[in-house]
mmCIF file of C-alpha atoms in Angstrom:
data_model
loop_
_atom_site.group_PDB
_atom_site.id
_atom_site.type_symbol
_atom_site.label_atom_id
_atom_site.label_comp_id
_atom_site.label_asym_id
_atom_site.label_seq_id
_atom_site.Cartn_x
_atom_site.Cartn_y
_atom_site.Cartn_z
ATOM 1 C CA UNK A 1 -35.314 -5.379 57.196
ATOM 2 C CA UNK A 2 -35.549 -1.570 56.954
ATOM 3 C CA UNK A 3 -36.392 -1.502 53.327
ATOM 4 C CA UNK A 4 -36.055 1.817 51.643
ATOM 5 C CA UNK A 5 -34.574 4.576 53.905
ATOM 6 C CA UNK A 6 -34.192 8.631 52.831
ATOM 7 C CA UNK A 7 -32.843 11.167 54.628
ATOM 8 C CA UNK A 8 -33.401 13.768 56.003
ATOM 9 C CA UNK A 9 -37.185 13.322 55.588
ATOM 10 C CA UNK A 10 -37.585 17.319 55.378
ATOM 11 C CA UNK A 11 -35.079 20.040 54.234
ATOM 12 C CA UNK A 12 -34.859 23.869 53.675
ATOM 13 C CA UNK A 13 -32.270 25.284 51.432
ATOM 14 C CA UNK A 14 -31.402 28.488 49.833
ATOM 15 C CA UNK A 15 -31.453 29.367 46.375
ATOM 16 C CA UNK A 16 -27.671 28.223 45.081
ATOM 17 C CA UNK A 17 -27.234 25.999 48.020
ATOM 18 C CA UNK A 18 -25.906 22.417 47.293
ATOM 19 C CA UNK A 19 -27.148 19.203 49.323
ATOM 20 C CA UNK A 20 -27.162 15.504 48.819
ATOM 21 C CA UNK A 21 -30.582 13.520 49.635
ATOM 22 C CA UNK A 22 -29.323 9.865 50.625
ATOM 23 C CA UNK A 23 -31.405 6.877 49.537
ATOM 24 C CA UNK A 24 -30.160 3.562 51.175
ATOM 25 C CA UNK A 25 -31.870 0.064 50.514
ATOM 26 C CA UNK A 26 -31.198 -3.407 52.346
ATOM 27 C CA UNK A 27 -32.856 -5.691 50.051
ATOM 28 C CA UNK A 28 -30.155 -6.103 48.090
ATOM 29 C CA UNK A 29 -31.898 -4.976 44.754
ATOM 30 C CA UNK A 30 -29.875 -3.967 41.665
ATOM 31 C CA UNK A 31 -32.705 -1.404 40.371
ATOM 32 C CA UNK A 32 -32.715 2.306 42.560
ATOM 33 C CA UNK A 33 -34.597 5.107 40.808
ATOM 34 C CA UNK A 34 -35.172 8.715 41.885
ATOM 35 C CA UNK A 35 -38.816 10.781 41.398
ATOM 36 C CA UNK A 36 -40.128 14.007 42.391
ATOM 37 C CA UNK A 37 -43.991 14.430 43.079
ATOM 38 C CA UNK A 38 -45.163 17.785 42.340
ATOM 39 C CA UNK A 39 -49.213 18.440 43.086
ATOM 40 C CA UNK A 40 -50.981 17.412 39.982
ATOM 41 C CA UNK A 41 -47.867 15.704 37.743
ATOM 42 C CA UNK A 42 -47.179 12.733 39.596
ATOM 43 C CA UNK A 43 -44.082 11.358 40.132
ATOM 44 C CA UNK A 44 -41.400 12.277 37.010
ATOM 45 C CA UNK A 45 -38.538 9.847 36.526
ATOM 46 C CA UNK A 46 -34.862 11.920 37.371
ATOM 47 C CA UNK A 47 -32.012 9.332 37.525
ATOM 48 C CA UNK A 48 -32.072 5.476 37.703
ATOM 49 C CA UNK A 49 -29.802 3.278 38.051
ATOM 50 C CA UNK A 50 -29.638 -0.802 37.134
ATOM 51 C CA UNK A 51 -26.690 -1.723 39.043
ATOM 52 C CA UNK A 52 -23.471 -0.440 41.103
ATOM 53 C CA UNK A 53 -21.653 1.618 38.353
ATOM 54 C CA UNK A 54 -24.339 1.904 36.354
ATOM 55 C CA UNK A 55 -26.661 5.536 36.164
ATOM 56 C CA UNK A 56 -28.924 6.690 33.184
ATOM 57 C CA UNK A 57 -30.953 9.996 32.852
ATOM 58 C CA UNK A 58 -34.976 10.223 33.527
ATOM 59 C CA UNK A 59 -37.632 12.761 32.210
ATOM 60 C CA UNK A 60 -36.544 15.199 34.313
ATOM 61 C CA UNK A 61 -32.154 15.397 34.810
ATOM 62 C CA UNK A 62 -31.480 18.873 34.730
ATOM 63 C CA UNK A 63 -29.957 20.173 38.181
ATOM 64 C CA UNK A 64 -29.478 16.637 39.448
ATOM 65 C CA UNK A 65 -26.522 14.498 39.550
ATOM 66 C CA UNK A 66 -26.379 10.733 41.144
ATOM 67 C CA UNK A 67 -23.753 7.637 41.610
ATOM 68 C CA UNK A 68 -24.162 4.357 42.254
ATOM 69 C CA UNK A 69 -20.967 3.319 44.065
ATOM 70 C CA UNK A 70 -22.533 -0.269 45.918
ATOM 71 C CA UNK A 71 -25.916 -1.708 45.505
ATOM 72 C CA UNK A 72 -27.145 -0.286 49.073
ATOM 73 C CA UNK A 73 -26.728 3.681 48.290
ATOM 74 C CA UNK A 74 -28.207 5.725 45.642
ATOM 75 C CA UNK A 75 -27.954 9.282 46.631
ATOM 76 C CA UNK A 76 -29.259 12.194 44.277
ATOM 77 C CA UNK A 77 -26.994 15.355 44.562
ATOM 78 C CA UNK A 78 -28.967 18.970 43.785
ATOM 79 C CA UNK A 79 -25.792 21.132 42.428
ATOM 80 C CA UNK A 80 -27.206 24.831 42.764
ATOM 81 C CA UNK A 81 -30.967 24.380 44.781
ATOM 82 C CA UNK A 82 -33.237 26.429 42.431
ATOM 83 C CA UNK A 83 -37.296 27.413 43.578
ATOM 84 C CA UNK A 84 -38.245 25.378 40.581
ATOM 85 C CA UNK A 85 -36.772 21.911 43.036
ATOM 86 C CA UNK A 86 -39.025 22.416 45.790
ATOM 87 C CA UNK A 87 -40.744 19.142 45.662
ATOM 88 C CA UNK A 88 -41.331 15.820 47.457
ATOM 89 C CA UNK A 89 -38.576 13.150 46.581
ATOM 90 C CA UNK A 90 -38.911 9.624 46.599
ATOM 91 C CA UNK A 91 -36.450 7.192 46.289
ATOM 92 C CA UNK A 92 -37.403 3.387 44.946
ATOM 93 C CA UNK A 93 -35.701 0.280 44.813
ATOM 94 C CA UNK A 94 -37.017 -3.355 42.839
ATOM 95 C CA UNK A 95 -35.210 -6.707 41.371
ATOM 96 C CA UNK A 96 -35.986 -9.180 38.580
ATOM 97 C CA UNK A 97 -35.605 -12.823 39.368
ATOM 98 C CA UNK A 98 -32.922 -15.062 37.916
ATOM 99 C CA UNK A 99 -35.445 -15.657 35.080
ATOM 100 C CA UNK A 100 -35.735 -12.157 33.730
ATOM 101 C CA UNK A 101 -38.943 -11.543 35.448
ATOM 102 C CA UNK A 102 -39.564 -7.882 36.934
ATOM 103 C CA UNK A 103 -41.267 -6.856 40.376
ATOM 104 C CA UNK A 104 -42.956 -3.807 41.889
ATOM 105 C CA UNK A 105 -40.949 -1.150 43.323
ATOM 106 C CA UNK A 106 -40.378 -0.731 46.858
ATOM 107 C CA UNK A 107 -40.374 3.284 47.848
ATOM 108 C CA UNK A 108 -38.942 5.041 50.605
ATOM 109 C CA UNK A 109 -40.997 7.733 52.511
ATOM 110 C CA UNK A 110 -39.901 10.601 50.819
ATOM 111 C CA UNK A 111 -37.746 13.642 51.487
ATOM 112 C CA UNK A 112 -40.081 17.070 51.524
ATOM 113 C CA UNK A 113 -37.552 19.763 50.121
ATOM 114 C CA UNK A 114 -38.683 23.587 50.117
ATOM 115 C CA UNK A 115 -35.943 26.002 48.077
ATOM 116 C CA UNK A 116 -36.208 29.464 49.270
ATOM 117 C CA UNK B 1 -45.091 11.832 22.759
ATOM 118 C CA UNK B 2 -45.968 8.974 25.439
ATOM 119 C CA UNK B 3 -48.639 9.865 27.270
ATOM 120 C CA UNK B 4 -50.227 8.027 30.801
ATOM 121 C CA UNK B 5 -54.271 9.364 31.431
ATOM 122 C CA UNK B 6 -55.415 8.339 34.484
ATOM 123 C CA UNK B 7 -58.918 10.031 35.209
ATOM 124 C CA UNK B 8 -58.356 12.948 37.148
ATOM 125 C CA UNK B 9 -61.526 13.633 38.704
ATOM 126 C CA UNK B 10 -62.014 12.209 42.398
ATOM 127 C CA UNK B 11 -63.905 8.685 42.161
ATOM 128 C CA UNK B 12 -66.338 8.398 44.937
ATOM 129 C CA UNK B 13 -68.439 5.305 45.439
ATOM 130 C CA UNK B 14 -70.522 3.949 48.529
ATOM 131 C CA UNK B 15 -68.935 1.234 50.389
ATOM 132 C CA UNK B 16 -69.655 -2.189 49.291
ATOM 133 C CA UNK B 17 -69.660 -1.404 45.857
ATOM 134 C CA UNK B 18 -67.043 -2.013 43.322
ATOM 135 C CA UNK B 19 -64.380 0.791 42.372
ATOM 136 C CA UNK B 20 -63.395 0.569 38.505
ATOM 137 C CA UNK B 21 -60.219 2.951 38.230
ATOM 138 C CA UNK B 22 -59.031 3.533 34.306
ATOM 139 C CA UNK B 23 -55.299 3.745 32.994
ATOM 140 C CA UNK B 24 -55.145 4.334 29.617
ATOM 141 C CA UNK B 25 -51.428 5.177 27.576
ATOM 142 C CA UNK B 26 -50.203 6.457 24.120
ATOM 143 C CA UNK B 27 -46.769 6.078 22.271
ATOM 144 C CA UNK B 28 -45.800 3.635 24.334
ATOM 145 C CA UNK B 29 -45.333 -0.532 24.700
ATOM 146 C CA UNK B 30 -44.620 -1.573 27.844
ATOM 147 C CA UNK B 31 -43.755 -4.786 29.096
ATOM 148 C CA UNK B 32 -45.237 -4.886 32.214
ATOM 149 C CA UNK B 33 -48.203 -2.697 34.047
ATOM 150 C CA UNK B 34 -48.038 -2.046 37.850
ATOM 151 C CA UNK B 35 -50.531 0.012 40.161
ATOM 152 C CA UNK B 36 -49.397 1.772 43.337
ATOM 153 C CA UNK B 37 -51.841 3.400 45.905
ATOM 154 C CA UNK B 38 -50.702 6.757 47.653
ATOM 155 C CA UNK B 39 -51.710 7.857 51.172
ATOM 156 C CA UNK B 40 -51.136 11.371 51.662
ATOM 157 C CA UNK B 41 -47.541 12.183 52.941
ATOM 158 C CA UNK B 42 -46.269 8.994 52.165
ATOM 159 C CA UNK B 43 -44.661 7.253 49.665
ATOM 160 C CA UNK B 44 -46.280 4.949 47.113
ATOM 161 C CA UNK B 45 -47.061 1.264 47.902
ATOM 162 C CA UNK B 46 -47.208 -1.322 45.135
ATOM 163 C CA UNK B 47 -50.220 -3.343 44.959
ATOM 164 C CA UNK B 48 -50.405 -5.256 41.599
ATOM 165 C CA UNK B 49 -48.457 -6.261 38.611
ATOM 166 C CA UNK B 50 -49.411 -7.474 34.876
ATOM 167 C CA UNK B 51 -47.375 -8.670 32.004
ATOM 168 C CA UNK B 52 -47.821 -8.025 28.614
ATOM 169 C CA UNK B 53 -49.001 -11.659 27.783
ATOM 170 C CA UNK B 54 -51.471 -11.622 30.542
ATOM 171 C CA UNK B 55 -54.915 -10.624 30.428
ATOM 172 C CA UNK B 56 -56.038 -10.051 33.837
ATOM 173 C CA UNK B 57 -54.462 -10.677 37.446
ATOM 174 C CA UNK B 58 -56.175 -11.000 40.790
ATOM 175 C CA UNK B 59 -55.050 -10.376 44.728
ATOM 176 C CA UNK B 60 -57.703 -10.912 47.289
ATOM 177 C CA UNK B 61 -59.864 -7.863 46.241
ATOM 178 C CA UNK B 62 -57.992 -6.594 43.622
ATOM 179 C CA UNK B 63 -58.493 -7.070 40.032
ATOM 180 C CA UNK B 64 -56.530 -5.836 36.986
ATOM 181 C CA UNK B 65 -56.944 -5.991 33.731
ATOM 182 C CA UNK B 66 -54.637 -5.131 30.581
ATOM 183 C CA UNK B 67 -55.644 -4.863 27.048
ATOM 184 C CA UNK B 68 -52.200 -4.180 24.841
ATOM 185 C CA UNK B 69 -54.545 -3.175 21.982
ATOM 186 C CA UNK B 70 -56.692 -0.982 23.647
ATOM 187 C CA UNK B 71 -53.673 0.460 25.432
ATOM 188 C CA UNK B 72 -55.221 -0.025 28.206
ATOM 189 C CA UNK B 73 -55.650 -1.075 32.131
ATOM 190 C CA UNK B 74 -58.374 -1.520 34.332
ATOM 191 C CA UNK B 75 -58.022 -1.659 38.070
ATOM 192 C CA UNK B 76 -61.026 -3.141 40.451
ATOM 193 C CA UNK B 77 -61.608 -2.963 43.920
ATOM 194 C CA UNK B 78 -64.626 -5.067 44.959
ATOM 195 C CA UNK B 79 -66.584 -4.585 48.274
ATOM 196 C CA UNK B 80 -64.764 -1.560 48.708
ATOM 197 C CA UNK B 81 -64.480 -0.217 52.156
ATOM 198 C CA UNK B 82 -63.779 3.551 53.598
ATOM 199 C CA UNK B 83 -60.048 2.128 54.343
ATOM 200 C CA UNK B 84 -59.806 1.668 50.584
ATOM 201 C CA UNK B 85 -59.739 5.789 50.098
ATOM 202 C CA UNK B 86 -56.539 6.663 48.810
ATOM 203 C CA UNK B 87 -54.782 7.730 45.540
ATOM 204 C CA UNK B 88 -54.311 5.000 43.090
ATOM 205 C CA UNK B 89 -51.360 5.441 40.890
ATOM 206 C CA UNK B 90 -50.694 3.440 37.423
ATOM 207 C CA UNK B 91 -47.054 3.043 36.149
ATOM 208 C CA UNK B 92 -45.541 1.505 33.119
ATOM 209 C CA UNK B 93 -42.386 -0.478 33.009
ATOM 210 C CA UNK B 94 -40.592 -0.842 29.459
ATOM 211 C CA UNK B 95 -38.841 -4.004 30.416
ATOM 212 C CA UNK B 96 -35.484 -4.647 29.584
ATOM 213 C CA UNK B 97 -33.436 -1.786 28.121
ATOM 214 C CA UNK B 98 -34.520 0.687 30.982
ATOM 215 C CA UNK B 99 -35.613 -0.147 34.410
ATOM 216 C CA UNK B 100 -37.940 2.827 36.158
ATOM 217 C CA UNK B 101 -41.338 3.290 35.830
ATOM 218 C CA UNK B 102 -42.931 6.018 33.964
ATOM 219 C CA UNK B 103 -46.638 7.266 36.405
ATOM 220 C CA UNK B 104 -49.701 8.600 35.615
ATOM 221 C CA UNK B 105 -50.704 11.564 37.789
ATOM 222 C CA UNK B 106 -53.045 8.936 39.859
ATOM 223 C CA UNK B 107 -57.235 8.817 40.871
ATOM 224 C CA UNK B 108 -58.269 9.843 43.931
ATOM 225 C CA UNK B 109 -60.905 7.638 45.549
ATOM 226 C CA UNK B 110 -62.973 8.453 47.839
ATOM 227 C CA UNK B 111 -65.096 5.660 49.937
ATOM 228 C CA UNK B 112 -67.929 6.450 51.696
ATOM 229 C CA UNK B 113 -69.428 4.702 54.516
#
Protein backbone atom coordinates (compact mmCIF):
# COMPACT_ATOMS: atom_id res chain seq x y z
CA UNK A 1 0.00 0.00 0.00
CA UNK A 2 1.99 2.95 -1.40
CA UNK A 3 -0.49 5.55 -0.39
CA UNK A 4 -0.06 8.90 -1.98
CA UNK A 5 2.71 9.02 -4.67
CA UNK A 6 3.99 12.50 -6.67
CA UNK A 7 6.32 12.79 -9.11
CA UNK A 8 9.00 13.94 -9.82
CA UNK A 9 9.67 14.97 -6.19
CA UNK A 10 11.84 18.08 -7.52
CA UNK A 11 11.64 20.04 -10.86
CA UNK A 12 13.24 23.08 -12.65
CA UNK A 13 11.45 24.78 -15.42
CA UNK A 14 11.70 27.84 -17.44
CA UNK A 15 9.55 30.69 -17.51
CA UNK A 16 6.69 29.60 -20.33
CA UNK A 17 7.58 26.02 -19.99
CA UNK A 18 4.61 23.53 -19.60
CA UNK A 19 4.81 20.29 -17.26
CA UNK A 20 2.39 17.96 -15.63
CA UNK A 21 3.04 17.00 -11.77
CA UNK A 22 1.38 13.39 -11.41
CA UNK A 23 -0.42 12.54 -8.17
CA UNK A 24 -1.39 8.76 -8.00
CA UNK A 25 -3.26 7.16 -4.92
CA UNK A 26 -3.99 3.32 -4.18
CA UNK A 27 -6.47 3.61 -1.53
CA UNK A 28 -9.08 3.79 -3.64
CA UNK A 29 -10.45 7.22 -2.29
CA UNK A 30 -12.93 9.32 -4.31
CA UNK A 31 -11.59 12.79 -2.76
CA UNK A 32 -7.87 14.07 -4.50
CA UNK A 33 -7.06 17.73 -3.87
CA UNK A 34 -4.05 19.79 -4.98
CA UNK A 35 -2.10 22.63 -2.55
CA UNK A 36 0.87 24.69 -2.82
CA UNK A 37 2.89 25.66 0.43
CA UNK A 38 4.55 28.87 0.10
CA UNK A 39 6.81 30.03 3.41
CA UNK A 40 4.44 31.77 5.68
CA UNK A 41 0.76 31.07 3.78
CA UNK A 42 0.32 27.57 4.29
CA UNK A 43 -1.03 25.36 2.05
CA UNK A 44 -3.80 27.23 -0.52
CA UNK A 45 -6.45 24.98 -2.02
CA UNK A 46 -5.86 24.87 -6.29
CA UNK A 47 -8.10 22.10 -7.76
CA UNK A 48 -10.06 19.24 -6.07
CA UNK A 49 -11.75 16.79 -7.20
CA UNK A 50 -14.75 14.41 -5.53
CA UNK A 51 -14.75 11.69 -7.94
CA UNK A 52 -13.52 10.38 -11.54
CA UNK A 53 -15.09 13.08 -13.85
CA UNK A 54 -15.59 15.32 -11.40
CA UNK A 55 -12.98 18.71 -10.85
CA UNK A 56 -13.90 22.08 -9.08
CA UNK A 57 -11.67 25.25 -8.64
CA UNK A 58 -9.71 26.13 -5.16
CA UNK A 59 -8.46 29.55 -3.75
CA UNK A 60 -5.86 29.65 -5.94
CA UNK A 61 -6.80 28.22 -10.01
CA UNK A 62 -5.17 30.57 -12.10
CA UNK A 63 -2.30 28.87 -14.29
CA UNK A 64 -3.43 25.39 -13.31
CA UNK A 65 -5.49 22.95 -15.07
CA UNK A 66 -6.39 19.19 -13.71
CA UNK A 67 -8.59 15.93 -14.78
CA UNK A 68 -9.77 13.28 -13.06
CA UNK A 69 -9.99 10.47 -15.63
CA UNK A 70 -10.03 7.17 -12.83
CA UNK A 71 -10.03 7.37 -9.14
CA UNK A 72 -6.11 6.47 -8.91
CA UNK A 73 -4.66 9.70 -10.92
CA UNK A 74 -5.09 13.27 -10.26
CA UNK A 75 -2.45 15.12 -12.09
CA UNK A 76 -2.23 19.08 -11.98
CA UNK A 77 -1.02 20.51 -15.39
CA UNK A 78 1.02 24.16 -15.10
CA UNK A 79 0.13 25.67 -18.78
CA UNK A 80 2.89 28.51 -19.12
CA UNK A 81 5.42 27.98 -15.69
CA UNK A 82 5.48 31.60 -14.34
CA UNK A 83 8.23 32.73 -11.20
CA UNK A 84 5.12 33.45 -9.24
CA UNK A 85 4.62 28.98 -9.27
CA UNK A 86 7.75 28.24 -7.67
CA UNK A 87 6.41 26.47 -4.71
CA UNK A 88 6.15 23.11 -2.90
CA UNK A 89 3.11 20.97 -4.17
CA UNK A 90 1.29 18.52 -2.36
CA UNK A 91 -1.09 16.27 -3.52
CA UNK A 92 -3.91 14.67 -0.93
CA UNK A 93 -6.27 12.04 -1.12
CA UNK A 94 -9.36 11.06 1.77
CA UNK A 95 -12.92 9.07 1.69
CA UNK A 96 -16.18 9.30 3.66
CA UNK A 97 -17.70 6.07 4.81
CA UNK A 98 -20.92 4.62 3.47
CA UNK A 99 -22.61 6.72 6.21
CA UNK A 100 -21.62 10.17 5.08
CA UNK A 101 -18.92 10.44 7.57
CA UNK A 102 -15.56 12.30 6.45
CA UNK A 103 -11.79 11.33 7.28
CA UNK A 104 -8.40 13.04 7.39
CA UNK A 105 -6.49 13.46 4.33
CA UNK A 106 -3.73 11.35 3.37
CA UNK A 107 -0.76 13.60 1.57
CA UNK A 108 1.86 12.70 -0.68
CA UNK A 109 5.47 14.01 -0.13
CA UNK A 110 5.39 16.83 -2.21
CA UNK A 111 6.88 17.96 -5.51
CA UNK A 112 9.55 21.07 -4.87
CA UNK A 113 9.13 23.17 -8.20
CA UNK A 114 11.60 26.23 -8.81
CA UNK A 115 10.47 28.48 -12.16
CA UNK A 116 13.38 30.28 -13.49
CA UNK B 1 -13.79 37.02 4.09
CA UNK B 2 -13.02 33.52 5.89
CA UNK B 3 -10.25 33.76 7.78
CA UNK B 4 -8.03 30.66 9.72
CA UNK B 5 -5.49 32.37 12.74
CA UNK B 6 -3.33 30.03 13.98
CA UNK B 7 -0.70 31.78 16.35
CA UNK B 8 2.21 32.48 14.45
CA UNK B 9 4.82 32.89 16.89
CA UNK B 10 7.03 29.66 17.66
CA UNK B 11 5.53 27.83 20.89
CA UNK B 12 8.30 26.55 22.99
CA UNK B 13 7.67 24.62 26.17
CA UNK B 14 9.98 22.28 28.39
CA UNK B 15 9.40 18.70 27.97
CA UNK B 16 6.90 17.15 30.17
CA UNK B 17 4.70 19.89 30.10
CA UNK B 18 1.56 20.32 28.20
CA UNK B 19 1.50 22.17 24.68
CA UNK B 20 -1.91 24.18 24.18
CA UNK B 21 -1.85 25.16 20.32
CA UNK B 22 -4.93 27.73 19.31
CA UNK B 23 -7.04 27.64 15.95
CA UNK B 24 -9.36 30.17 15.82
CA UNK B 25 -11.68 31.01 12.27
CA UNK B 26 -14.03 33.77 10.89
CA UNK B 27 -16.79 33.69 8.10
CA UNK B 28 -16.86 30.35 8.11
CA UNK B 29 -19.03 26.99 9.44
CA UNK B 30 -17.42 24.05 9.01
CA UNK B 31 -18.51 20.70 9.51
CA UNK B 32 -15.68 19.07 10.64
CA UNK B 33 -12.10 20.32 12.24
CA UNK B 34 -8.87 18.33 11.52
CA UNK B 35 -5.15 19.05 12.71
CA UNK B 36 -2.11 17.97 10.69
CA UNK B 37 1.56 18.20 12.00
CA UNK B 38 4.37 19.17 9.40
CA UNK B 39 8.01 18.01 9.57
CA UNK B 40 10.14 20.06 7.51
CA UNK B 41 10.39 18.80 3.83
CA UNK B 42 7.62 16.64 4.11
CA UNK B 43 4.22 16.52 3.59
CA UNK B 44 1.52 16.95 6.23
CA UNK B 45 0.35 14.03 8.45
CA UNK B 46 -3.15 13.98 9.90
CA UNK B 47 -3.41 13.50 13.49
CA UNK B 48 -6.98 14.32 14.74
CA UNK B 49 -10.47 14.94 13.64
CA UNK B 50 -13.70 16.72 15.30
CA UNK B 51 -17.23 17.10 14.20
CA UNK B 52 -19.33 19.85 14.59
CA UNK B 53 -21.58 18.11 17.27
CA UNK B 54 -18.63 17.09 19.27
CA UNK B 55 -17.05 18.86 21.95
CA UNK B 56 -13.75 17.43 22.46
CA UNK B 57 -11.83 14.24 21.03
CA UNK B 58 -8.88 12.37 22.45
CA UNK B 59 -5.88 9.99 20.87
CA UNK B 60 -3.34 8.74 23.29
CA UNK B 61 -1.76 12.21 24.01
CA UNK B 62 -3.69 14.25 21.99
CA UNK B 63 -6.54 16.33 22.92
CA UNK B 64 -8.85 18.59 20.85
CA UNK B 65 -11.30 20.67 21.54
CA UNK B 66 -14.00 22.62 19.34
CA UNK B 67 -16.24 25.35 20.40
CA UNK B 68 -18.68 26.26 17.18
CA UNK B 69 -19.56 29.46 19.08
CA UNK B 70 -16.37 30.59 19.95
CA UNK B 71 -15.19 29.63 16.47
CA UNK B 72 -12.82 27.96 17.86
CA UNK B 73 -10.24 24.84 18.40
CA UNK B 74 -7.91 23.90 20.87
CA UNK B 75 -5.23 21.32 20.33
CA UNK B 76 -3.23 19.61 23.49
CA UNK B 77 -0.28 17.70 23.67
CA UNK B 78 0.35 16.39 27.20
CA UNK B 79 3.80 15.19 28.51
CA UNK B 80 5.20 16.57 25.54
CA UNK B 81 8.50 15.26 24.45
CA UNK B 82 11.45 16.84 22.09
CA UNK B 83 10.02 14.28 19.28
CA UNK B 84 6.80 16.27 19.55
CA UNK B 85 8.67 19.51 17.77
CA UNK B 86 7.12 20.04 14.61
CA UNK B 87 4.62 22.38 12.82
CA UNK B 88 1.08 21.85 13.75
CA UNK B 89 -1.33 22.72 11.07
CA UNK B 90 -5.31 23.29 11.60
CA UNK B 91 -7.70 22.78 8.59
CA UNK B 92 -11.37 23.16 8.11
CA UNK B 93 -13.58 20.91 6.13
CA UNK B 94 -17.09 22.39 4.94
CA UNK B 95 -18.67 19.01 4.64
CA UNK B 96 -20.76 18.12 1.96
CA UNK B 97 -20.98 20.51 -1.00
CA UNK B 98 -17.06 20.78 -1.30
CA UNK B 99 -14.53 18.32 -0.22
CA UNK B 100 -10.79 20.00 0.47
CA UNK B 101 -9.68 21.52 3.36
CA UNK B 102 -9.09 25.12 3.77
CA UNK B 103 -5.32 25.52 6.39
CA UNK B 104 -4.19 27.86 8.63
CA UNK B 105 -0.56 28.89 8.10
CA UNK B 106 0.35 26.36 11.18
CA UNK B 107 2.43 26.83 14.92
CA UNK B 108 5.69 25.92 15.18
CA UNK B 109 6.58 24.06 18.37
CA UNK B 110 9.46 23.79 19.71
CA UNK B 111 10.23 21.06 22.66
CA UNK B 112 12.94 21.32 24.74
CA UNK B 113 14.64 18.70 26.62
Amino acid sequence: NAGVTQTPKFQVLKTGQSMTLQCAQDMNHEYMSWYRQDPGMGLRLIHYSVGAGITDQGEVPNGYNVSRSTTEDFPLRLLSAAPSQTSVYFCASSYSSTRGLHYGYTFGSGTRLTVV
Amino acid sequence: SQKIEQNSEALNIQEGKTATLTCNYTNYSPAYLQWYRQDPGRGPVFLLLIRENEKEKRKERLKVTFDTTLKQSLFHITASQPADSATYLCALDKGAGRRALTFGSGTRLQVQP
